[in-house]
Short mmCIF file of C-alpha atoms and ligand atoms in Angstrom, two decimals:
data_model
loop_
_atom_site.label_atom_id
_atom_site.label_comp_id
_atom_site.label_asym_id
_atom_site.label_seq_id
_atom_site.Cartn_x
_atom_site.Cartn_y
_atom_site.Cartn_z
CA UNK W 28 1.50 -22.62 -6.09
CA UNK W 29 -2.48 -22.99 -5.92
CA UNK W 30 -4.96 -21.24 -3.43
CA UNK W 31 -4.91 -24.09 -1.03
CA UNK W 32 -2.39 -23.51 1.77
CA UNK W 33 -3.97 -25.51 4.58
CA UNK W 34 -1.70 -28.71 4.58
CA UNK W 35 1.92 -27.52 4.19
CA UNK W 36 3.95 -24.61 4.87
CA UNK W 37 5.15 -22.66 1.80
CA UNK W 38 8.90 -22.55 1.05
CA UNK W 39 10.77 -19.66 -0.57
CA UNK W 40 10.60 -19.18 -4.41
CA UNK W 41 14.47 -18.72 -5.39
CA UNK W 42 15.93 -19.20 -8.81
CA UNK W 43 12.77 -20.74 -10.26
CA UNK W 44 12.61 -23.40 -7.51
CA UNK W 45 10.28 -23.95 -4.57
CA UNK W 46 12.38 -24.46 -1.39
CA UNK W 47 11.23 -26.93 1.13
CA UNK W 48 9.63 -26.18 4.57
CA UNK W 49 10.83 -29.48 6.16
CA UNK W 50 12.94 -28.91 9.09
CA UNK W 51 12.61 -25.12 8.84
CA UNK W 52 10.88 -22.67 11.37
CA UNK W 53 7.51 -21.39 10.01
CA UNK W 54 5.37 -18.56 10.53
CA UNK W 55 1.63 -19.37 10.82
CA UNK W 56 -0.83 -17.25 9.01
CA UNK W 57 -3.97 -16.65 10.96
CA UNK W 58 -7.55 -15.56 9.74
CA UNK W 59 -8.25 -12.57 11.71
CA UNK W 60 -12.16 -13.41 11.16
CA UNK W 61 -11.97 -16.28 13.61
CA UNK W 62 -8.42 -17.15 14.64
CA UNK W 63 -8.26 -20.19 12.29
CA UNK W 64 -4.72 -21.07 10.95
CA UNK W 65 -5.07 -20.75 7.23
CA UNK W 66 -1.53 -21.52 6.08
CA UNK W 67 2.11 -21.11 7.05
CA UNK W 68 5.24 -19.92 5.42
CA UNK W 69 9.01 -20.65 6.05
CA UNK W 70 10.68 -17.96 8.25
CA UNK W 71 13.51 -16.89 6.20
CA UNK W 72 17.03 -16.19 7.37
CA UNK W 73 20.39 -14.49 6.13
CA UNK W 74 21.25 -17.47 4.16
CA UNK W 75 17.92 -17.54 2.29
CA UNK W 76 18.25 -13.78 1.51
CA UNK W 77 21.73 -14.29 0.32
CA UNK W 78 20.63 -17.11 -2.01
CA UNK W 79 17.73 -14.85 -3.36
CA UNK W 80 20.00 -11.93 -3.99
CA UNK W 81 22.83 -13.97 -5.63
CA UNK W 82 19.94 -15.42 -7.92
CA UNK W 83 18.75 -11.99 -8.65
CA UNK W 84 22.22 -10.67 -9.37
CA UNK W 85 23.12 -13.67 -11.60
CA UNK W 86 19.92 -13.09 -13.61
CA UNK W 87 20.25 -9.42 -13.95
CA UNK W 88 22.60 -9.01 -16.90
CA UNK W 89 20.61 -11.20 -19.22
CA UNK W 90 17.26 -9.87 -18.11
CA UNK W 91 18.41 -6.21 -18.47
CA UNK W 92 19.45 -6.98 -21.99
CA UNK W 93 15.95 -8.37 -22.96
CA UNK W 94 13.91 -6.23 -25.54
CA UNK W 95 11.18 -4.13 -23.68
CA UNK W 96 8.64 -5.94 -25.86
CA UNK W 97 9.67 -9.28 -24.31
CA UNK W 98 9.34 -7.90 -20.82
CA UNK W 99 5.88 -6.46 -21.73
CA UNK W 100 4.72 -9.89 -23.18
CA UNK W 101 5.73 -11.78 -20.02
CA UNK W 102 4.01 -9.18 -17.68
CA UNK W 103 0.91 -9.27 -19.96
CA UNK W 104 0.92 -13.14 -19.58
CA UNK W 105 1.22 -12.60 -15.63
CA UNK W 106 -1.91 -10.20 -15.93
CA UNK W 107 -3.82 -12.96 -17.66
CA UNK W 108 -2.79 -15.57 -14.98
CA UNK W 109 -4.05 -13.11 -12.17
CA UNK W 110 -7.19 -12.49 -13.85
CA UNK W 111 -8.00 -16.11 -14.49
CA UNK W 112 -7.23 -16.74 -10.69
CA UNK W 113 -8.91 -13.62 -9.56
CA UNK W 114 -11.57 -15.51 -7.34
CA UNK W 115 -9.00 -17.67 -5.63
CA UNK W 116 -6.62 -14.74 -5.02
CA UNK W 117 -9.54 -12.84 -3.42
CA UNK W 118 -10.48 -15.84 -1.27
CA UNK W 119 -6.94 -16.19 0.07
CA UNK W 120 -6.69 -12.48 0.64
CA UNK W 121 -9.99 -12.67 2.59
CA UNK W 122 -8.58 -15.52 4.66
CA UNK W 123 -5.33 -14.13 5.53
CA UNK W 124 -6.00 -10.49 6.17
CA UNK W 125 -9.88 -10.14 6.47
CA UNK W 126 -10.61 -8.12 3.40
CA UNK W 127 -14.46 -8.66 2.67
CA UNK W 128 -14.71 -11.12 -0.48
CA UNK W 129 -16.36 -8.47 -2.74
CA UNK W 130 -13.86 -5.81 -1.83
CA UNK W 131 -11.00 -8.20 -2.13
CA UNK W 132 -12.09 -9.08 -5.69
CA UNK W 133 -12.62 -5.60 -6.76
CA UNK W 134 -10.30 -3.59 -4.85
CA UNK W 135 -7.43 -5.84 -3.94
CA UNK W 136 -7.17 -8.00 -7.12
CA UNK W 137 -8.74 -5.74 -9.37
CA UNK W 138 -6.54 -2.60 -8.55
CA UNK W 139 -3.52 -4.89 -8.87
CA UNK W 140 -4.51 -5.82 -12.46
CA UNK W 141 -5.21 -2.13 -13.29
CA UNK W 142 -1.79 -1.13 -11.62
CA UNK W 143 0.06 -3.74 -14.01
CA UNK W 144 -1.83 -2.57 -16.97
CA UNK W 145 -0.88 1.13 -16.32
CA UNK W 146 2.78 0.14 -15.91
CA UNK W 147 2.69 -1.85 -19.23
CA UNK W 148 1.33 1.20 -20.87
CA UNK W 149 4.21 3.26 -19.32
CA UNK W 150 6.74 0.82 -20.35
CA UNK W 151 5.37 0.91 -23.95
CA UNK W 152 5.58 4.53 -24.40
CA UNK W 153 9.05 5.07 -22.68
CA UNK W 154 11.79 6.19 -24.79
CA UNK W 155 15.11 4.68 -23.46
CA UNK W 156 17.31 6.88 -25.53
CA UNK W 157 17.32 10.72 -26.14
CA UNK W 158 19.59 13.35 -27.05
CA UNK W 159 20.31 16.12 -24.59
CA UNK W 160 22.96 18.67 -25.03
CA UNK W 161 25.96 16.90 -26.58
CA UNK W 162 25.13 13.54 -25.24
CA UNK W 163 23.09 10.50 -25.74
CA UNK W 164 21.14 9.87 -22.72
CA UNK W 165 20.18 6.32 -21.99
CA UNK W 166 17.96 4.99 -19.22
CA UNK W 167 18.87 1.49 -17.67
CA UNK W 168 17.58 -0.70 -15.09
CA UNK W 169 18.82 0.23 -11.58
CA UNK W 170 19.72 -3.52 -11.00
CA UNK W 171 18.58 -5.83 -8.12
CA UNK W 172 15.67 -4.52 -6.43
CA UNK W 173 14.51 -5.46 -3.05
CA UNK W 174 10.83 -5.02 -2.47
CA UNK W 175 9.34 -5.04 1.07
CA UNK W 176 5.57 -4.82 1.42
CA UNK W 177 2.84 -4.50 3.99
CA UNK W 178 -0.49 -6.61 4.59
CA UNK W 179 -3.16 -3.86 3.92
CA UNK W 180 -3.37 -4.04 0.16
CA UNK W 181 -0.76 -6.48 -0.34
CA UNK W 182 -1.10 -7.67 -3.84
CA UNK W 183 -1.64 -3.96 -5.24
CA UNK W 184 1.39 -2.98 -3.27
CA UNK W 185 3.47 -5.96 -4.71
CA UNK W 186 2.25 -5.30 -8.16
CA UNK W 187 3.36 -1.74 -8.22
CA UNK W 188 6.86 -2.55 -7.26
CA UNK W 189 7.46 -6.01 -9.01
CA UNK W 190 5.56 -4.91 -12.08
CA UNK W 191 7.60 -1.71 -12.60
CA UNK W 192 10.91 -3.22 -11.60
CA UNK W 193 10.48 -6.16 -14.06
CA UNK W 194 9.25 -4.08 -16.92
CA UNK W 195 12.32 -1.62 -16.41
CA UNK W 196 14.64 -4.74 -16.64
CA UNK W 197 15.42 -5.07 -12.81
CA UNK W 198 15.47 -8.41 -11.18
CA UNK W 199 13.65 -8.68 -7.78
CA UNK W 200 13.67 -10.25 -4.42
CA UNK W 201 10.25 -9.72 -2.68
CA UNK W 202 9.82 -10.00 1.06
CA UNK W 203 6.00 -9.84 1.44
CA UNK W 204 4.38 -9.16 4.92
CA UNK W 205 4.62 -12.08 7.33
CA UNK W 206 0.90 -11.26 8.16
CA UNK W 207 -0.48 -11.85 4.70
CA UNK W 208 2.18 -13.74 2.58
CA UNK W 209 0.04 -16.31 0.80
CA UNK W 210 -1.06 -14.08 -2.07
CA UNK W 211 2.48 -13.54 -2.83
CA UNK W 212 2.99 -17.28 -2.90
CA UNK W 213 0.24 -17.44 -5.43
CA UNK W 214 1.80 -14.59 -7.45
CA UNK W 215 5.02 -16.46 -7.58
CA UNK W 216 3.26 -19.46 -8.94
CA UNK W 217 1.75 -17.18 -11.68
CA UNK W 218 5.10 -15.75 -12.58
CA UNK W 219 6.54 -19.28 -13.00
CA UNK W 220 3.47 -20.24 -15.24
CA UNK W 221 3.84 -17.01 -17.20
CA UNK W 222 7.51 -18.13 -18.11
CA UNK W 223 9.74 -15.44 -16.56
CA UNK W 224 13.51 -16.71 -16.61
CA UNK W 225 14.85 -18.30 -13.40
CA UNK W 226 16.23 -15.78 -10.78
CA UNK W 227 14.41 -12.57 -12.30
CA UNK W 228 11.72 -12.75 -9.70
CA UNK W 229 12.34 -14.41 -6.18
CA UNK W 230 10.28 -14.46 -2.88
CA UNK W 231 11.78 -14.91 0.58
CA UNK W 232 9.21 -15.12 3.22
CA UNK W 233 9.87 -13.89 6.84
CA UNK W 234 9.71 -10.95 9.29
CA UNK W 235 11.59 -7.67 9.38
CA UNK W 236 14.40 -8.76 11.49
CA UNK W 237 15.08 -12.18 9.80
CA UNK W 238 14.51 -11.18 6.15
CA UNK W 239 14.01 -7.32 5.83
CA UNK W 240 17.10 -6.22 7.52
CA UNK W 241 19.59 -8.55 5.78
CA UNK W 242 17.85 -7.63 2.34
CA UNK W 243 18.24 -3.83 3.02
CA UNK W 244 21.95 -4.19 3.95
CA UNK W 245 22.96 -6.73 1.30
CA UNK W 246 25.79 -5.43 -0.79
CA UNK W 247 24.44 -6.81 -3.90
CA UNK W 248 20.98 -5.05 -3.68
CA UNK W 249 20.98 -1.89 -5.72
CA UNK W 250 17.61 -0.55 -4.58
CA UNK W 251 15.16 -0.93 -1.82
CA UNK W 252 11.55 -0.15 -2.46
CA UNK W 253 9.38 -0.23 0.67
CA UNK W 254 5.76 0.36 1.66
CA UNK W 255 4.96 0.27 5.24
CA UNK W 256 4.93 2.35 8.56
CA UNK W 257 6.94 5.44 9.09
CA UNK W 258 9.25 4.11 11.76
CA UNK W 259 10.30 0.98 9.85
CA UNK W 260 10.92 3.45 6.69
CA UNK W 261 13.24 5.42 8.81
CA UNK W 262 15.08 2.36 9.88
CA UNK W 263 15.36 0.99 6.40
CA UNK W 264 16.65 4.42 5.13
CA UNK W 265 19.36 4.32 7.98
CA UNK W 266 20.49 0.84 7.27
CA UNK W 267 20.42 1.16 3.49
CA UNK W 268 22.60 4.38 3.79
CA UNK W 269 25.77 2.59 4.51
CA UNK W 270 25.96 1.16 1.04
CA UNK W 271 24.26 4.29 -0.71
CA UNK W 272 21.51 2.34 -2.17
CA UNK W 273 18.62 4.05 -3.73
CA UNK W 274 15.63 3.83 -1.32
CA UNK W 275 12.03 4.83 -2.12
CA UNK W 276 9.49 4.85 0.69
CA UNK W 277 5.70 4.79 0.76
CA UNK W 278 4.82 5.40 4.30
CA UNK W 279 1.80 6.32 6.51
CA UNK W 280 -0.63 9.21 6.64
CA UNK W 281 -3.21 11.26 8.43
CA UNK W 282 -5.01 12.69 5.58
CA UNK W 283 -7.54 15.54 5.89
CA UNK W 284 -10.88 16.11 4.11
CA UNK W 285 -11.51 19.84 3.89
CA UNK W 286 -15.40 20.22 3.72
CA UNK W 287 -16.05 23.82 2.25
CA UNK W 288 -19.11 25.63 3.37
CA UNK W 289 -20.83 24.99 0.01
CA UNK W 290 -20.16 21.05 -0.08
CA UNK W 291 -23.07 18.85 -0.42
CA UNK W 292 -23.55 17.16 3.03
CA UNK W 293 -24.74 13.88 2.00
CA UNK W 294 -22.33 13.30 -0.86
CA UNK W 295 -19.40 14.51 1.23
CA UNK W 296 -20.36 12.30 4.08
CA UNK W 297 -20.70 9.10 1.86
CA UNK W 298 -17.24 9.71 0.26
CA UNK W 299 -15.41 10.45 3.53
CA UNK W 300 -16.78 7.39 5.24
CA UNK W 301 -16.02 5.22 2.21
CA UNK W 302 -12.43 6.45 2.39
CA UNK W 303 -12.13 6.16 6.09
CA UNK W 304 -13.91 2.89 6.59
CA UNK W 305 -13.40 0.64 3.48
CA UNK W 306 -10.72 -1.98 4.17
CA UNK W 307 -11.58 -1.58 7.59
CA UNK W 308 -9.64 1.88 7.84
CA UNK W 309 -6.46 0.12 6.96
CA UNK W 310 -5.74 2.34 4.00
CA UNK W 311 -2.60 4.52 3.89
CA UNK W 312 -4.29 7.36 2.08
CA UNK W 313 -7.64 7.20 4.06
CA UNK W 314 -9.34 10.50 4.92
CA UNK W 315 -9.23 10.20 8.56
CA UNK W 316 -9.46 13.75 9.72
CA UNK W 317 -12.50 15.75 8.77
CA UNK W 318 -12.13 19.41 8.69
CA UNK W 319 -15.72 20.92 8.67
CA UNK W 320 -16.94 24.65 9.12
CA UNK W 321 -18.20 24.98 12.75
CA UNK W 322 -21.69 26.01 11.65
CA UNK W 323 -21.98 22.82 9.62
CA UNK W 324 -20.38 20.38 12.15
CA UNK W 325 -23.77 19.24 13.90
CA UNK W 326 -25.61 18.63 10.49
CA UNK W 327 -22.47 16.86 8.93
CA UNK W 328 -22.08 14.61 12.11
CA UNK W 329 -25.70 13.73 12.16
CA UNK W 330 -25.57 12.57 8.57
CA UNK W 331 -22.29 10.75 9.19
CA UNK W 332 -24.00 8.90 12.23
CA UNK W 333 -26.85 7.61 10.08
CA UNK W 334 -24.58 6.64 7.28
CA UNK W 335 -22.28 4.75 9.69
CA UNK W 336 -25.28 2.23 10.10
CA UNK W 337 -24.34 0.90 6.54
CA UNK W 338 -20.90 -0.02 7.91
CA UNK W 339 -21.92 -2.95 10.06
CA UNK W 340 -19.06 -5.38 10.90
CA UNK W 341 -19.49 -8.73 9.36
CA UNK W 342 -17.71 -11.86 8.43
CA UNK W 343 -15.48 -11.17 5.44
CA UNK W 344 -16.26 -14.39 3.59
CA UNK W 345 -19.84 -13.26 3.24
CA UNK W 346 -20.62 -11.69 -0.05
CA UNK W 347 -22.54 -8.75 1.57
CA UNK W 348 -20.08 -7.72 4.04
CA UNK W 349 -18.63 -4.28 3.62
CA UNK W 350 -16.61 -4.02 6.86
CA UNK W 351 -14.58 -7.02 7.80
CA UNK W 352 -12.20 -7.42 10.78
CA UNK W 353 -8.79 -5.73 11.17
CA UNK W 354 -6.05 -7.72 9.90
CA UNK W 355 -4.91 -9.23 13.07
CA UNK W 356 -5.60 -9.26 16.66
CA UNK W 357 -2.52 -7.21 17.36
CA UNK W 358 -3.92 -4.64 15.01
CA UNK W 359 -7.14 -4.80 17.02
CA UNK W 360 -5.25 -3.93 20.11
CA UNK W 361 -3.40 -1.08 18.70
CA UNK W 362 -6.73 0.37 17.33
CA UNK W 363 -8.41 0.06 20.80
CA UNK W 364 -5.47 1.74 22.42
CA UNK W 365 -5.75 4.73 20.08
CA UNK W 366 -9.48 4.97 20.92
CA UNK W 367 -8.89 4.82 24.47
CA UNK W 368 -6.31 7.40 24.22
CA UNK W 369 -8.64 9.77 22.28
CA UNK W 370 -11.34 9.44 24.93
CA UNK W 371 -8.74 10.16 27.54
CA UNK W 372 -7.66 13.16 25.57
CA UNK W 373 -11.31 14.68 25.54
CA UNK W 374 -12.45 13.79 22.12
CA UNK W 375 -16.27 13.18 22.04
CA UNK W 376 -17.35 9.66 20.98
CA UNK W 377 -20.47 9.81 18.60
CA UNK W 378 -20.57 6.22 17.55
CA UNK W 379 -18.38 3.12 18.04
CA UNK W 380 -15.80 2.79 20.85
CA UNK W 381 -13.61 0.00 22.15
CA UNK W 382 -16.48 -2.41 22.92
CA UNK W 383 -16.37 -5.67 20.94
CA UNK W 384 -18.78 -6.56 18.35
CA UNK W 385 -21.70 -8.83 19.39
CA UNK W 386 -21.57 -12.33 17.77
CA UNK W 387 -18.08 -11.60 16.26
CA UNK W 388 -15.99 -12.05 19.49
CA UNK W 389 -13.71 -14.62 18.04
CA UNK W 390 -12.31 -12.22 15.47
CA UNK W 391 -10.55 -8.82 15.26
CA UNK W 392 -13.65 -6.85 14.79
CA UNK W 393 -14.23 -3.28 15.97
CA UNK W 394 -17.10 -0.84 15.47
CA UNK W 395 -16.54 2.06 13.05
CA UNK W 396 -15.97 4.96 15.31
CA UNK W 397 -16.47 8.82 14.89
CA UNK W 398 -15.10 11.36 17.23
CA UNK W 399 -15.88 15.00 17.21
CA UNK W 400 -14.35 18.17 18.66
CA UNK W 401 -10.96 16.70 18.03
CA UNK W 402 -8.14 19.54 18.44
CA UNK W 403 -4.64 19.54 17.37
CA UNK W 404 -3.26 18.92 20.88
CA UNK W 405 -4.99 15.38 20.94
CA UNK W 406 -3.00 12.42 19.61
CA UNK W 407 -5.86 11.24 17.53
CA UNK W 408 -5.38 14.47 15.39
CA UNK W 409 -1.73 13.41 14.59
CA UNK W 410 -1.40 9.64 14.84
CA UNK W 411 -2.18 7.10 12.09
CA UNK W 412 -4.84 4.57 13.67
CA UNK W 413 -5.02 2.31 10.68
CA UNK W 414 -8.50 1.26 11.79
CA UNK W 415 -12.00 2.64 11.01
CA UNK W 416 -11.79 5.68 13.17
CA UNK W 417 -12.63 9.19 12.09
CA UNK W 418 -11.70 12.51 13.62
CA UNK W 419 -13.94 15.48 13.08
CA UNK W 420 -12.46 19.02 13.70
CA UNK W 421 -14.41 22.39 13.34
CA UNK W 422 -12.94 25.36 11.66
CA UNK W 423 -13.82 29.15 11.11
CA UNK W 424 -12.14 30.16 8.02
CA UNK W 425 -10.91 28.36 4.94
CA UNK W 426 -7.18 29.52 5.86
CA UNK W 427 -7.52 28.04 9.25
CA UNK W 428 -8.80 24.64 7.59
CA UNK W 429 -5.73 24.61 5.25
CA UNK W 430 -3.39 25.34 8.12
CA UNK W 431 -5.15 22.33 10.09
CA UNK W 432 -4.83 19.98 7.10
CA UNK W 433 -1.18 20.80 6.77
CA UNK W 434 -0.42 20.46 10.50
CA UNK W 435 0.85 16.89 10.21
CA UNK W 436 4.23 15.30 9.94
CA UNK W 437 2.48 13.40 7.17
CA UNK W 438 1.73 14.48 3.52
CA UNK W 439 0.27 11.52 1.90
CA UNK W 440 -3.13 12.51 0.54
CA UNK W 441 -6.18 14.84 1.21
CA UNK W 442 -9.58 15.63 0.00
CA UNK W 443 -11.49 18.79 -0.74
CA UNK W 444 -15.26 19.05 -1.06
CA UNK W 445 -17.17 22.08 -2.64
CA UNK W 446 -20.02 22.50 -5.06
CA UNK W 447 -17.53 24.96 -7.07
CA UNK W 448 -14.66 22.60 -8.51
CA UNK W 449 -12.31 25.80 -9.06
CA UNK W 450 -12.71 26.76 -5.35
CA UNK W 451 -11.96 23.12 -4.43
CA UNK W 452 -8.91 23.16 -6.75
CA UNK W 453 -7.47 26.41 -5.12
CA UNK W 454 -7.52 24.67 -1.71
CA UNK W 455 -6.14 21.57 -3.13
CA UNK W 456 -3.12 23.50 -4.53
CA UNK W 457 -2.48 24.55 -0.87
CA UNK W 458 -2.32 21.29 0.65
CA UNK W 459 1.22 19.77 1.21
CA UNK W 460 0.38 16.24 0.11
CA UNK W 461 1.26 13.91 -2.72
CA UNK W 462 -2.48 13.33 -3.85
CA UNK W 463 -5.73 15.31 -3.42
CA UNK W 464 -9.20 13.94 -4.39
CA UNK W 465 -11.85 16.45 -5.34
CA UNK W 466 -15.18 15.70 -4.02
CA UNK W 467 -14.48 12.01 -3.33
CA UNK W 468 -12.23 11.20 -6.45
CA UNK W 469 -10.28 8.11 -5.30
CA UNK W 470 -6.89 6.55 -6.25
CA UNK W 471 -5.97 6.96 -9.75
CA UNK W 472 -3.40 4.31 -10.68
CA UNK W 473 -2.46 6.12 -13.89
CA UNK W 474 -1.28 9.11 -12.04
CA UNK W 475 1.72 9.30 -9.53
CA UNK W 476 1.14 8.29 -5.91
CA UNK W 477 3.28 8.99 -3.01
CA UNK W 478 4.01 11.27 -0.26
CA UNK W 479 5.40 14.74 0.90
CA UNK W 480 6.96 15.01 4.30
CA UNK W 481 7.29 11.91 6.44
CA UNK W 482 4.89 10.06 4.28
CA UNK W 483 7.88 9.01 2.06
CA UNK W 484 9.61 9.87 -1.14
CA UNK W 485 9.44 8.75 -4.81
CA UNK W 486 6.36 7.83 -6.60
CA UNK W 487 4.52 4.84 -7.72
CA UNK W 488 1.98 4.04 -10.45
CA UNK W 489 2.08 4.51 -14.19
CA UNK W 490 5.01 6.57 -15.86
CA UNK W 491 6.67 8.02 -12.82
CA UNK W 492 6.32 4.77 -10.84
CA UNK W 493 8.03 2.86 -13.77
CA UNK W 494 10.79 5.35 -14.03
CA UNK W 495 11.84 5.03 -10.43
CA UNK W 496 13.37 1.75 -11.44
CA UNK W 497 15.69 3.34 -14.06
CA UNK W 498 19.21 4.75 -14.13
CA UNK W 499 20.43 7.54 -16.28
CA UNK W 500 23.51 7.29 -18.29
CA UNK W 501 24.92 10.06 -20.39
CA UNK W 502 27.20 9.10 -23.28
CA UNK W 503 28.94 12.29 -24.15
CA UNK W 504 29.76 13.07 -27.67
CA UNK W 505 27.29 10.31 -29.01
CA UNK W 506 24.25 10.71 -31.02
CA UNK W 507 21.10 8.64 -31.19
CA UNK W 508 21.52 5.91 -34.07
CA UNK W 509 19.28 6.84 -37.01
P1 NAD L 607 5.44 -2.34 8.76
O1 NAD L 607 6.17 -1.22 8.55
O2 NAD L 607 5.30 -2.92 10.16
O3 NAD L 607 5.76 -3.54 7.92
C1 NAD L 607 5.92 -3.36 6.33
C2 NAD L 607 6.80 -4.43 6.01
O4 NAD L 607 8.35 -4.02 6.51
C3 NAD L 607 6.66 -5.71 6.35
O5 NAD L 607 6.93 -6.62 5.28
C4 NAD L 607 7.63 -5.97 7.41
O6 NAD L 607 8.05 -7.39 7.69
C5 NAD L 607 8.86 -5.11 7.00
N1 NAD L 607 9.81 -4.92 8.15
C6 NAD L 607 9.58 -4.56 9.34
N2 NAD L 607 10.67 -4.31 10.10
C7 NAD L 607 11.69 -4.22 9.22
C8 NAD L 607 12.88 -3.93 9.25
N3 NAD L 607 13.57 -3.64 10.36
N4 NAD L 607 13.67 -3.99 8.14
C9 NAD L 607 13.08 -4.30 6.95
N5 NAD L 607 11.93 -4.61 6.75
C10 NAD L 607 11.14 -4.53 7.96
O7 NAD L 607 3.95 -1.89 8.33
P2 NAD L 607 2.58 -2.81 8.17
O8 NAD L 607 2.15 -2.75 9.58
O9 NAD L 607 2.78 -4.06 7.41
O10 NAD L 607 1.62 -1.77 7.22
C11 NAD L 607 0.94 -0.67 7.67
C12 NAD L 607 1.78 0.63 7.52
O11 NAD L 607 2.00 0.74 6.10
C13 NAD L 607 0.81 1.76 7.89
O12 NAD L 607 1.57 2.74 8.69
C14 NAD L 607 0.55 2.42 6.61
O13 NAD L 607 0.16 3.71 6.43
C15 NAD L 607 1.63 2.00 5.72
N6 NAD L 607 1.30 1.84 4.44
C16 NAD L 607 1.59 2.86 3.34
C17 NAD L 607 1.29 2.96 2.06
C18 NAD L 607 1.73 3.95 1.31
O14 NAD L 607 1.67 3.84 -0.04
N7 NAD L 607 2.04 5.29 1.49
C19 NAD L 607 0.47 1.87 1.66
C20 NAD L 607 0.06 0.93 2.37
C21 NAD L 607 0.47 0.97 3.94
#
């Protein structure tokens, strides 16, 4: 599967074969930059899901028995394929979900490669057998994995799940987001070229109802790994519970940046805006709430206002663009509703708002928006916008800032800014979140990533991300072969 999708709809990739799109319902893929159709994929059904799960199930026993070195060798080949086609992958991501080209190359494709490298390192150092008490404890692959992924960092999210599962010896059925499925089609082509055995990796395109739901409830799926919204995560947990599958969830967030009174203003502003506005705010771990000492609010916001001019919306295909469109017109409508609600609730707009972007009216563009004096009784304080919208809330004491940061159903990420790292670390320890960045430190794909509270469960990335796909067997009375 190449990078050109303009002419024909892409069929599923099942048991090493590409299905046809002839006579099938398809889902169009639309560029959020200008509304152009950039491709289409087959809309999968129960039958497609069943075929893919049967293929993954049949391939599992042999794949589970391959030596770890062989699985590592194939994933390393896949990495080589991704790197070779980095530009084409980035171009497809730009077309289908509007990620600015330079960002797509570095952060969408580049991070996916880094994810896979860290997972390979984890697989290499993993000890599958150890003695505990009077038993030989063996780790084994979980089985058939259903991976369901969103559109915001599609290749990164796919790589974390698929890379870890394949390295662990699991077989996979992937259902990528119907909004941005073309990068997954390219990846399947690379899996094929890398030489993975048929049935080990399968892709079924389609939406949540047509493909996601039958996957989650299929009796031969042993584990569901999901990244997406909180509400779909809840539904998947309930649906999967009937067959007691293992379910890991990476959900949303409303992460807070705690600015301590000794934090450098300019540096903290740059880092927070980068976190909140990159990928047009469509980042689950984005720092979208800023907690700032009330005595510092005016200065911090003034600096943020100046810095926001660097985040001018532009066409994602242009190399110099840093802020592309939102991923779809539907997403633009959702973001506008959040902005209108915040205004109604009494938050003060410092810059941005619901107005369209001049010259870019044909796409899903929105101005980066900053609100001040946001209080915990406002929806903006609690609800994930998934757009470039920042909420500033003043505080009086550090204890109050910590309480405000933790006043969320979510617990995905957070940030602390201070000239004194040990002071920042003390605050970081008190945040109920799965990750915290000190002074703007961003995603570390070698360290575990995941959420507390309703941001999900389980961890992705590196060693812990790899181990999520393992079962544990205690063979009592046995010893490790010498
Ligand atoms: P979404 O939940 O709408 O969809 C995610 C995936 O689930 C898609 O593939 C979709 O087709 C599928 N799906 C929808 N309904 C389903 C159902 N009933 N059963 C099974 N599958 C179903 O999310 P989205 O809009 O694609 O992505 C944005 C959300 O993802 C945001 O809330 C964001 O915070 C979250 N997210 C979280 C992380 C993380 O690691 N924590 C990372 C990225 C995105």
